[in-house]
XYZ file of C-alpha atoms in Angstrom:
665
model
C -119.422 41.094 129.099
C -118.824 41.292 125.360
C -120.814 43.298 122.858
C -122.330 41.805 119.745
C -120.936 42.685 116.333
C -124.219 44.185 115.125
C -124.295 47.059 117.645
C -121.937 49.699 118.925
C -120.475 49.088 122.397
C -121.832 51.135 125.280
C -119.870 52.781 128.064
C -120.791 54.826 131.120
C -118.582 57.645 132.444
C -118.958 58.480 136.137
C -117.223 61.691 137.189
C -118.376 64.721 139.163
C -116.176 67.057 137.058
C -118.096 68.177 133.968
C -114.921 68.989 132.018
C -113.432 65.557 132.644
C -116.715 63.871 131.661
C -116.712 65.830 128.411
C -113.084 64.939 127.625
C -113.515 61.217 128.370
C -116.812 61.036 126.506
C -115.249 62.765 123.508
C -112.423 60.247 123.422
C -114.855 57.329 123.691
C -116.847 58.824 120.842
C -113.716 58.662 118.676
C -113.622 54.917 119.424
C -117.248 54.679 118.145
C -118.611 53.922 121.608
C -122.052 55.082 122.753
C -121.628 56.999 126.003
C -123.873 57.685 128.996
C -122.586 60.307 131.425
C -123.300 60.362 135.171
C -122.315 63.060 137.640
C -122.361 60.687 140.603
C -122.451 57.008 141.584
C -126.061 57.171 142.833
C -127.413 58.022 139.377
C -125.161 55.417 137.721
C -126.283 52.628 140.113
C -129.938 53.524 139.548
C -129.444 53.244 135.770
C -127.681 49.887 136.163
C -130.448 48.461 138.335
C -133.123 49.555 135.846
C -131.765 47.759 132.817
C -128.603 49.571 131.592
C -125.946 46.981 130.735
C -122.748 48.757 129.617
C -119.808 47.047 127.975
C -117.382 49.330 129.821
C -117.436 51.426 132.992
C -115.098 54.440 133.325
C -115.037 55.991 136.798
C -113.150 58.401 139.008
C -112.249 57.469 142.604
C -112.997 60.592 144.611
C -116.564 61.855 144.266
C -119.235 63.177 146.636
C -121.672 60.679 148.145
C -120.781 57.111 147.144
C -117.208 57.346 145.870
C -115.485 55.319 143.178
C -113.951 52.904 145.712
C -117.315 51.676 146.967
C -118.747 51.775 143.433
C -116.081 49.356 142.136
C -116.388 46.990 145.118
C -120.163 47.087 144.743
C -119.914 46.025 141.090
C -117.750 43.078 142.144
C -120.094 41.948 144.970
C -122.628 39.036 144.794
C -125.473 41.565 144.903
C -124.424 42.887 141.475
C -123.386 39.598 139.922
C -124.547 40.772 136.492
C -121.680 43.299 136.475
C -118.952 41.215 138.140
C -117.245 40.684 134.777
C -117.909 44.135 133.266
C -114.571 45.846 132.548
C -113.852 48.785 134.851
C -111.358 51.514 133.928
C -110.378 53.842 136.763
C -109.157 57.304 135.700
C -107.801 59.393 138.571
C -105.251 62.152 139.153
C -104.178 60.820 142.548
C -102.024 57.773 141.803
C -99.395 56.570 139.367
C -96.883 53.747 139.003
C -96.962 51.030 141.652
C -99.644 52.879 143.587
C -101.929 52.709 140.552
C -101.453 48.947 140.242
C -102.262 48.469 143.920
C -105.384 50.622 143.703
C -106.533 48.687 140.643
C -106.260 45.455 142.612
C -107.835 46.941 145.752
C -111.011 47.995 143.996
C -111.242 45.030 141.591
C -110.854 47.161 138.459
C -109.350 45.975 135.190
C -107.147 48.980 134.427
C -106.028 52.309 135.837
C -104.928 55.488 134.022
C -103.593 58.631 135.716
C -104.864 62.065 134.763
C -104.202 63.995 132.641
C -104.763 61.031 130.361
C -102.957 60.740 127.041
C -105.625 60.322 124.311
C -103.829 57.556 122.396
C -103.131 55.594 125.594
C -106.744 55.925 126.732
C -108.072 54.656 123.396
C -105.647 51.719 123.408
C -106.783 50.634 126.881
C -110.471 51.031 125.944
C -110.068 48.800 122.885
C -108.240 46.180 124.955
C -110.990 46.158 127.604
C -113.779 45.930 125.033
C -112.089 42.921 123.463
C -111.467 41.184 126.819
C -107.704 41.511 126.437
C -107.197 42.501 130.085
C -108.285 40.548 133.155
C -109.785 41.777 136.390
C -107.193 42.594 139.002
C -108.448 40.602 141.966
C -107.366 41.712 145.425
C -105.471 38.952 147.243
C -106.191 37.703 150.780
C -104.197 35.335 152.992
C -106.215 33.556 155.742
C -104.133 32.141 158.617
C -106.445 29.849 160.642
C -105.994 26.319 161.995
C -109.783 25.677 162.013
C -110.320 24.206 158.526
C -114.145 24.614 158.536
C -113.849 28.328 159.384
C -111.125 28.689 156.736
C -113.367 27.116 154.080
C -116.293 29.355 155.053
C -114.200 32.522 154.947
C -112.533 31.504 151.669
C -115.881 30.895 149.978
C -117.193 34.290 151.137
C -114.110 36.179 149.969
C -114.169 34.449 146.577
C -117.810 35.469 146.062
C -116.686 39.096 146.518
C -113.961 38.834 143.896
C -110.903 38.047 146.014
C -108.004 35.736 145.163
C -107.874 33.581 148.333
C -105.023 31.581 149.881
C -104.800 30.038 153.348
C -102.302 28.672 155.906
C -102.935 26.486 158.981
C -99.953 27.671 161.043
C -97.401 30.470 161.337
C -94.546 28.711 159.570
C -96.660 27.978 156.493
C -97.982 31.559 156.563
C -94.453 33.002 156.546
C -93.574 30.962 153.490
C -96.642 32.197 151.598
C -96.141 35.782 152.723
C -92.719 35.955 151.129
C -93.988 34.742 147.733
C -96.417 37.542 146.905
C -97.733 40.956 147.955
C -100.988 40.529 149.870
C -103.633 43.214 150.018
C -105.306 41.614 153.048
C -104.030 39.209 155.732
C -106.434 37.669 158.283
C -104.665 36.121 161.336
C -106.137 33.964 164.083
C -104.731 34.839 167.515
C -104.215 31.231 168.666
C -101.848 29.444 166.282
C -100.439 25.998 167.053
C -96.766 26.760 166.381
C -96.043 30.417 167.221
C -97.208 33.675 168.783
C -99.502 35.537 166.395
C -98.407 38.878 167.913
C -94.903 38.291 166.601
C -96.319 37.246 163.223
C -98.277 40.512 163.061
C -95.170 42.595 163.762
C -93.074 40.666 161.213
C -95.674 41.023 158.473
C -96.210 44.713 159.161
C -92.472 45.366 159.045
C -92.061 43.495 155.743
C -95.189 44.876 154.028
C -96.411 48.063 155.735
C -99.104 48.615 153.056
C -100.840 45.284 153.701
C -104.129 45.401 155.630
C -103.971 42.971 158.588
C -107.123 41.868 160.460
C -106.805 39.936 163.751
C -109.377 37.257 164.874
C -109.810 35.881 168.399
C -112.265 34.179 170.688
C -110.876 36.096 173.709
C -112.734 39.109 175.015
C -109.737 40.781 176.646
C -109.727 44.398 175.373
C -106.033 44.727 176.134
C -105.302 42.423 173.178
C -107.071 44.788 170.829
C -105.014 47.732 172.102
C -101.724 45.867 171.589
C -102.720 44.746 168.096
C -103.660 48.256 167.037
C -100.326 49.528 168.366
C -98.516 46.854 166.319
C -100.224 47.988 163.097
C -103.402 45.912 162.794
C -106.151 47.617 160.821
C -108.989 45.986 162.815
C -109.915 42.925 164.907
C -112.927 40.583 165.217
C -114.211 38.510 168.131
C -115.472 35.064 167.177
C -118.069 34.113 166.198
C -118.808 36.718 163.457
C -120.598 36.931 160.116
C -118.098 36.216 157.277
C -119.762 38.879 155.144
C -119.010 41.393 157.868
C -115.312 40.418 157.692
C -115.315 41.041 153.926
C -116.921 44.439 154.426
C -114.458 45.236 157.213
C -111.555 44.313 154.904
C -112.923 46.537 152.150
C -113.261 49.441 154.573
C -109.743 48.871 155.937
C -108.282 48.706 152.408
C -109.994 51.943 151.522
C -108.753 53.612 154.714
C -105.240 52.318 154.059
C -105.335 53.684 150.531
C -106.582 57.030 151.784
C -103.669 57.178 154.197
C -101.326 56.425 151.311
C -103.057 59.179 149.351
C -102.472 61.652 152.171
C -98.798 60.711 152.394
C -98.481 60.846 148.631
C -100.230 64.199 148.379
C -98.073 65.604 151.169
C -94.936 64.387 149.426
C -96.098 65.697 146.058
C -97.064 69.007 147.641
C -93.546 69.390 148.992
C -92.087 68.455 145.622
C -94.366 70.908 143.857
C -93.415 73.684 146.279
C -89.720 73.054 145.665
C -90.331 72.818 141.922
C -92.429 75.981 141.914
C -89.773 77.901 143.834
C -87.079 76.676 141.452
C -89.003 77.472 138.278
C -90.331 80.732 139.687
C -86.747 81.845 140.331
C -85.787 80.740 136.813
C -88.837 82.481 135.347
C -88.214 85.767 137.153
C -84.443 85.866 136.615
C -84.245 84.371 133.129
C -82.001 86.382 130.785
C -84.572 85.989 127.972
C -87.955 87.667 127.680
C -90.888 85.253 128.103
C -94.468 85.718 126.974
C -97.550 83.536 126.729
C -100.511 84.189 124.422
C -104.027 82.778 124.280
C -105.664 81.431 121.128
C -106.574 84.993 120.044
C -103.006 86.252 120.367
C -103.639 88.142 123.624
C -101.124 88.239 126.471
C -101.650 85.782 129.329
C -98.312 86.266 131.044
C -94.943 88.013 130.703
C -91.844 87.780 132.886
C -89.838 90.623 134.496
C -87.172 90.476 131.774
C -89.905 91.062 129.171
C -91.087 94.111 131.114
C -87.553 95.532 131.412
C -86.768 94.918 127.739
C -89.870 96.748 126.505
C -89.876 99.453 129.189
C -92.970 98.473 131.193
C -93.213 98.616 134.978
C -96.119 96.203 135.450
C -97.629 93.338 133.487
C -101.101 94.779 134.105
C -100.480 97.220 131.259
C -100.260 94.428 128.675
C -102.142 91.383 130.013
C -105.271 90.903 127.909
C -104.031 93.100 125.046
C -103.034 91.755 121.634
C -99.381 91.068 120.903
C -99.880 92.383 117.376
C -100.527 95.844 118.855
C -96.829 96.014 119.751
C -95.594 94.985 116.313
C -94.341 97.335 113.636
C -97.198 98.148 111.188
C -95.390 96.279 108.420
C -95.437 93.104 110.556
C -99.062 93.071 111.737
C -100.670 91.425 108.666
C -97.883 88.852 108.526
C -98.329 87.979 112.217
C -102.106 87.583 111.978
C -101.638 85.123 109.115
C -98.702 83.192 110.567
C -100.124 82.926 114.096
C -102.759 80.521 112.828
C -100.022 78.488 111.140
C -98.025 78.547 114.390
C -100.952 76.985 116.251
C -101.158 74.204 113.655
C -97.426 73.470 113.489
C -96.878 73.608 117.242
C -93.562 75.466 117.219
C -91.588 78.309 115.619
C -87.857 78.990 115.532
C -85.733 82.087 114.961
C -88.616 84.337 113.893
C -87.475 87.954 113.341
C -89.907 90.671 114.455
C -89.915 94.396 115.196
C -91.557 95.076 118.577
C -92.443 98.540 119.873
C -90.851 99.734 123.116
C -93.083 101.650 125.520
C -91.342 104.918 124.559
C -92.224 104.351 120.890
C -88.999 103.115 119.282
C -88.793 99.593 117.832
C -86.579 96.685 118.848
C -85.465 93.872 116.598
C -86.126 90.548 118.344
C -85.615 86.859 117.563
C -88.487 84.673 118.824
C -88.694 80.958 119.643
C -91.890 79.275 120.817
C -94.082 76.221 121.154
C -97.753 75.459 121.849
C -99.202 74.049 125.082
C -102.232 71.778 124.753
C -105.130 70.638 126.946
C -105.387 66.905 127.774
C -107.912 66.515 124.969
C -105.431 67.909 122.469
C -106.991 71.360 122.071
C -104.966 74.598 122.133
C -104.177 75.981 125.583
C -101.552 78.732 125.193
C -98.221 79.619 123.627
C -94.877 79.473 125.398
C -92.412 81.870 123.761
C -89.097 83.541 124.517
C -87.412 86.270 122.542
C -84.027 87.968 122.536
C -83.276 91.595 121.750
C -81.022 91.495 118.674
C -81.253 95.202 117.811
C -77.529 95.769 118.304
C -76.682 92.766 116.129
C -78.983 93.981 113.358
C -77.384 97.433 113.540
C -73.878 95.985 113.360
C -74.865 93.858 110.376
C -76.300 96.917 108.624
C -73.170 98.946 109.378
C -71.064 96.104 107.991
C -73.145 96.077 104.808
C -72.812 99.858 104.599
C -69.041 99.585 105.049
C -68.916 96.939 102.328
C -70.904 99.214 100.001
C -68.554 102.107 100.737
C -65.587 99.841 100.054
C -67.128 98.896 96.717
C -67.703 102.555 95.914
C -64.082 103.293 96.823
C -62.846 100.534 94.531
C -65.054 101.855 91.733
C -63.938 105.438 92.372
C -60.310 104.395 92.228
C -60.803 102.734 88.862
C -62.765 105.673 87.484
C -60.188 108.152 88.762
C -57.392 106.257 87.071
C -59.252 106.267 83.773
C -60.083 109.982 84.084
C -56.687 111.185 85.267
C -54.865 109.902 82.186
C -56.949 111.803 79.579
C -57.095 114.855 81.869
C -53.321 114.894 82.024
C -53.229 114.721 78.225
C -55.718 117.577 77.852
C -53.731 119.741 80.283
C -50.505 119.089 78.367
C -52.084 119.845 74.983
C -53.558 123.060 76.402
C -50.098 124.089 77.605
C -48.555 123.255 74.196
C -51.119 125.503 72.507
C -50.242 128.334 74.894
C -46.545 127.839 74.201
C -46.996 128.134 70.418
C -49.388 131.080 70.465
C -48.707 134.564 71.589
C -50.288 135.821 74.795
C -52.485 138.235 72.841
C -54.135 135.495 70.784
C -57.857 134.825 71.275
C -57.140 131.101 71.143
C -54.653 131.479 74.013
C -57.501 132.614 76.271
C -59.436 129.438 75.412
C -56.403 127.265 76.057
C -55.971 128.907 79.479
C -59.579 128.148 80.387
C -59.126 124.527 79.227
C -56.183 124.217 81.598
C -58.125 125.757 84.502
C -61.105 123.457 84.003
C -58.984 120.332 83.704
C -57.203 121.244 86.935
C -60.592 121.659 88.586
C -61.632 118.190 87.336
C -58.377 116.771 88.699
C -59.113 118.317 92.095
C -62.615 116.798 92.095
C -61.176 113.386 91.302
C -58.625 113.782 94.092
C -61.329 114.723 96.623
C -63.540 111.846 95.468
C -60.702 109.404 96.060
C -59.976 110.927 99.457
C -63.620 110.595 100.511
C -64.360 107.135 99.136
C -61.082 105.471 100.103
C -60.040 106.968 103.461
C -56.667 106.068 104.973
C -55.751 105.554 108.610
C -55.482 109.276 109.170
C -54.094 110.694 112.409
C -55.495 113.691 114.263
C -53.788 116.823 112.958
C -54.451 120.558 112.560
C -56.656 121.327 109.566
C -58.209 124.415 108.002
C -61.974 124.100 108.214
C -62.297 126.232 105.042
C -60.287 123.679 103.066
C -62.457 120.803 104.301
C -65.654 122.679 103.398
C -64.337 123.548 99.924
C -63.216 119.971 99.278
C -66.691 118.738 100.185
C -68.472 121.330 98.034
C -66.339 120.386 95.048
C -67.976 116.951 95.139
C -71.493 118.353 95.391
C -71.294 121.436 93.156
C -72.819 119.836 90.061
C -75.720 118.374 92.076
C -76.300 121.758 93.751
C -76.447 123.511 90.387
C -78.829 120.878 89.014
C -81.176 121.272 92.008
C -80.924 125.106 91.858
C -79.482 125.311 95.378
C -76.914 127.941 96.273
C -74.439 127.757 99.154
C -73.312 130.752 101.202
C -70.006 129.951 102.953
C -68.684 132.245 105.697
C -65.406 131.068 107.190
C -63.134 133.851 108.567
C -59.553 133.765 107.255
C -58.088 134.046 110.743
C -60.161 131.259 112.286
C -57.957 128.747 114.182
C -57.317 125.321 112.798
C -59.272 122.365 114.159
C -57.504 119.281 115.462
C -59.290 116.498 113.580
C -59.236 113.783 110.973
C -60.019 115.732 107.816
C -61.544 112.884 105.861
C -63.970 112.032 108.672
C -65.031 115.679 109.112
C -65.532 115.867 105.342
C -67.822 112.827 105.641
C -69.844 114.625 108.353
C -70.175 117.835 106.323
C -71.153 115.804 103.263
C -73.969 114.173 105.264
C -75.227 117.506 106.638
C -75.172 119.177 103.215
C -76.998 116.219 101.643
C -79.726 116.406 104.300
C -80.046 120.172 103.795
C -80.432 119.645 100.027
C -83.171 117.048 100.576
C -85.039 119.414 102.941
C -84.902 122.315 100.493
C -86.037 120.153 97.570
C -88.955 118.923 99.682
C -90.078 122.477 100.506
C -89.165 124.119 97.187
C -89.545 121.715 94.221
C -88.576 124.510 91.792
C -86.539 127.708 91.942
C -86.808 129.896 95.034
C -84.678 132.651 96.518
C -84.727 130.854 99.893
C -83.389 127.656 98.360
C -80.022 128.309 99.954
C -77.668 126.592 102.403
C -75.614 128.650 104.833
C -72.280 127.316 106.085
C -70.394 129.383 108.616
C -67.634 128.821 111.148
C -66.896 130.699 114.376
C -65.001 130.377 117.618
C -67.003 130.159 120.837
C -66.176 129.859 124.509
C -67.785 127.442 126.915
C -70.252 129.078 129.263
C -71.316 131.731 126.746
C -74.223 131.768 124.336
C -74.993 128.453 122.701
C -71.931 126.908 124.254
C -73.635 126.823 127.632
C -75.659 123.803 126.420
C -72.569 121.859 125.389
C -72.627 118.465 127.088
C -69.615 116.784 128.649
C -68.007 114.393 126.217
C -65.460 111.630 126.473
C -62.239 112.371 124.639
C -60.597 109.629 122.589
C -57.607 107.944 124.145
C -55.290 108.318 121.166
C -54.280 111.226 118.958
C -56.530 113.933 120.466
C -55.714 116.196 123.354
C -58.103 117.861 125.804
C -59.618 121.243 124.886
C -57.330 124.251 124.815
C -56.518 126.046 128.006
C -58.374 129.208 126.901
C -61.643 127.203 126.925
C -62.428 127.868 123.257
C -63.765 125.577 120.561
C -64.614 125.835 116.873
C -68.226 125.644 115.717
C -69.253 124.887 112.138
C -72.953 125.486 111.414
C -74.952 124.186 108.430
C -78.331 125.925 108.100
C -81.209 125.684 105.643
C -84.689 127.212 105.322
C -86.402 123.902 104.730
C -89.521 122.496 106.454
C -87.794 122.038 109.815
C -87.716 119.002 112.091
C -90.548 118.221 114.572
C -89.539 117.837 118.221
C -90.517 114.141 118.464
C -88.308 113.430 115.434
C -85.362 115.412 116.871
C -85.359 113.127 119.951
C -84.389 110.129 117.789
C -82.460 111.929 115.067
C -79.085 110.398 115.979
C -80.430 106.889 116.649
C -79.057 104.247 114.253
C -81.478 103.468 111.386
C -83.893 106.234 112.368
C -85.026 108.106 109.282
C -88.026 110.157 108.233
C -87.254 109.525 104.551
C -88.633 106.772 102.350
C -86.670 103.475 102.486
C -85.240 104.155 98.989
C -84.098 107.648 100.028
C -82.231 107.017 103.279
C -80.707 104.332 105.514
C -80.900 106.164 108.839
C -77.131 105.774 109.309
C -75.766 109.135 108.099
C -76.448 111.235 111.196
C -75.776 108.323 113.537
C -72.320 107.779 112.053
C -71.689 111.555 112.020
C -72.643 111.804 115.688
C -70.200 108.999 116.527
C -67.380 110.619 114.550
C -67.779 114.002 116.251
C -67.998 112.400 119.681
C -64.764 110.489 118.990
C -63.170 113.874 118.205
C -64.106 115.115 121.667
C -66.778 117.357 120.205
C -70.510 117.459 119.822
C -73.077 117.304 117.016
C -76.337 119.109 117.887
C -79.432 120.381 116.104
C -81.837 123.304 116.395
C -84.992 123.693 114.345
C -88.191 125.652 114.001
C -90.863 123.720 112.152
C -91.760 125.334 108.856
C -88.858 127.845 108.933
C -85.303 126.568 109.435
C -82.880 123.898 110.726
C -79.349 124.343 112.079
C -76.804 121.578 112.665
C -73.831 122.553 114.846
C -70.517 120.711 114.689
C -68.334 121.610 117.700
C -64.655 120.646 117.426
C -61.563 121.204 119.589
C -59.131 123.865 118.414
C -55.609 122.703 117.614
C -52.963 123.586 120.214
C -50.321 126.125 119.163
C -47.501 123.597 119.372
C -49.416 121.287 117.008
C -49.630 124.082 114.435
C -45.972 125.004 114.871
C -44.947 121.361 114.606
C -46.934 121.011 111.389
C -45.238 124.080 109.999
């Protein structure tokens, strides 16, 4: 049936699944086809018998009541001659490949598509059917009967019902035809002139187990029927019989045979799916990467165990249904909301950097990859994404950048020091020449002496700056803590004066030397003093008597006072010995009366990149690096604070052994 050029083609969709009807109808609408939907065959047949003449019929196979098998055979029967040539497209989720081709021929359809159907493929097939570019797949039947009149009668009846009919008058001829093609139906007379039909039945069934074989006989011996059924016959008939009944019997046998194939196929696919599910479930649960799936609103549909471990959750119930953006750093939320819509349009994202909040509150740097899953009709279904925790990599990169900046500062400091040292040396020499020419009682001599003192102080500052900015591969050695503190203060003195901050240093003269790397300890003290200055400036913008930093050193013993809280530490493997035998250690304390540090902040104070300052005021690396340095010394860096009143940082260091001091001397 072809449609005229002055009207849109019409199609009917028969499917008991409302979603599938909607999808198929929507696709047909894109092809500018008028669509009538029917939930079942009964309603579709009633519409056809009351005047509906579609240009295309799209049907499922398995439906309640009259199924798609009977519906297709009905449309190809003499009773519905008006629709014998109407194109039929079967869309079913049960078959594929060779099975689909066989089913198409069995039911007399023109084409078959497996579900889920690809939209472009569906539209291509529809256009081909509407333009008569595909022919009806006729089921084939081979009639083996030596009675020519009966053969002609049966052939005519089968042809009226849409079969492609061939015949043979003996067994030898039948064998030749059987080898040339695949027959859906074979009808065999029991009494053949040249061979035993029982043997022919067994041979055919062995060569083509999917063929439906019907036996005919004039004998009434029931034992024959039993033997035929055992050999694989689908049914038998006793002559004489109504040819139309044989056609109906063949259709029923073909349907039963196909259903058996469906059961075998479903059983096989079920086993394959179970194996596949077990394999992918194991991969899903043990994958080294974190997996998550989001719906179209950005809410969690699923996460894997690695995701839960990475972000500190015990169960997925805590996050399923919540928005992914709730876990993002506040700076990332607006960006995600905007880019998620773009992600759904593009279909994939690669190497997206995000900051995701751990359950305990700290943030992880992650790298995310993902793609979009779609429904058969092309609409959004869900996202499929994996991400990797790259926090350590980001920290290492930042430390590398910091090291490169320090190297640059060292290079700059070296150049500046060289330029300063030369004129300083000249000033010192001229000051000495003045002193040599003047008497000691001259007023000018006093000025020259002060010039010499100040230039020596500048030279010391330059020396300390070089030592701090361009450290060497220093070994662990005994060092006076007072000298390290003074060297550090010499670099900060001008800034302290500018900010109106005074420093009270209390280091006993007889305090033992610490075994350390002086430059590294100077770096730690520099960081602690800088933090104390920032705290005091925050609390006291102007002058105040409490705008003071206290630095003191003392010797403590483990198990007494504050030392009881000292944690076990791992000593470095080179250059540093275990603590002294008298169980003592040196403690340097830096204290200020600033605003104090809240408890929740103190918990993360030594974490890399954690800072309570503005981004332009701190990197979050100072205390982290200081903590690492002190730990490498076999000591400990700790903090005490009372919010609103004070903060104390304690640096605990091993005391140098006596033989180290004597060896140095």
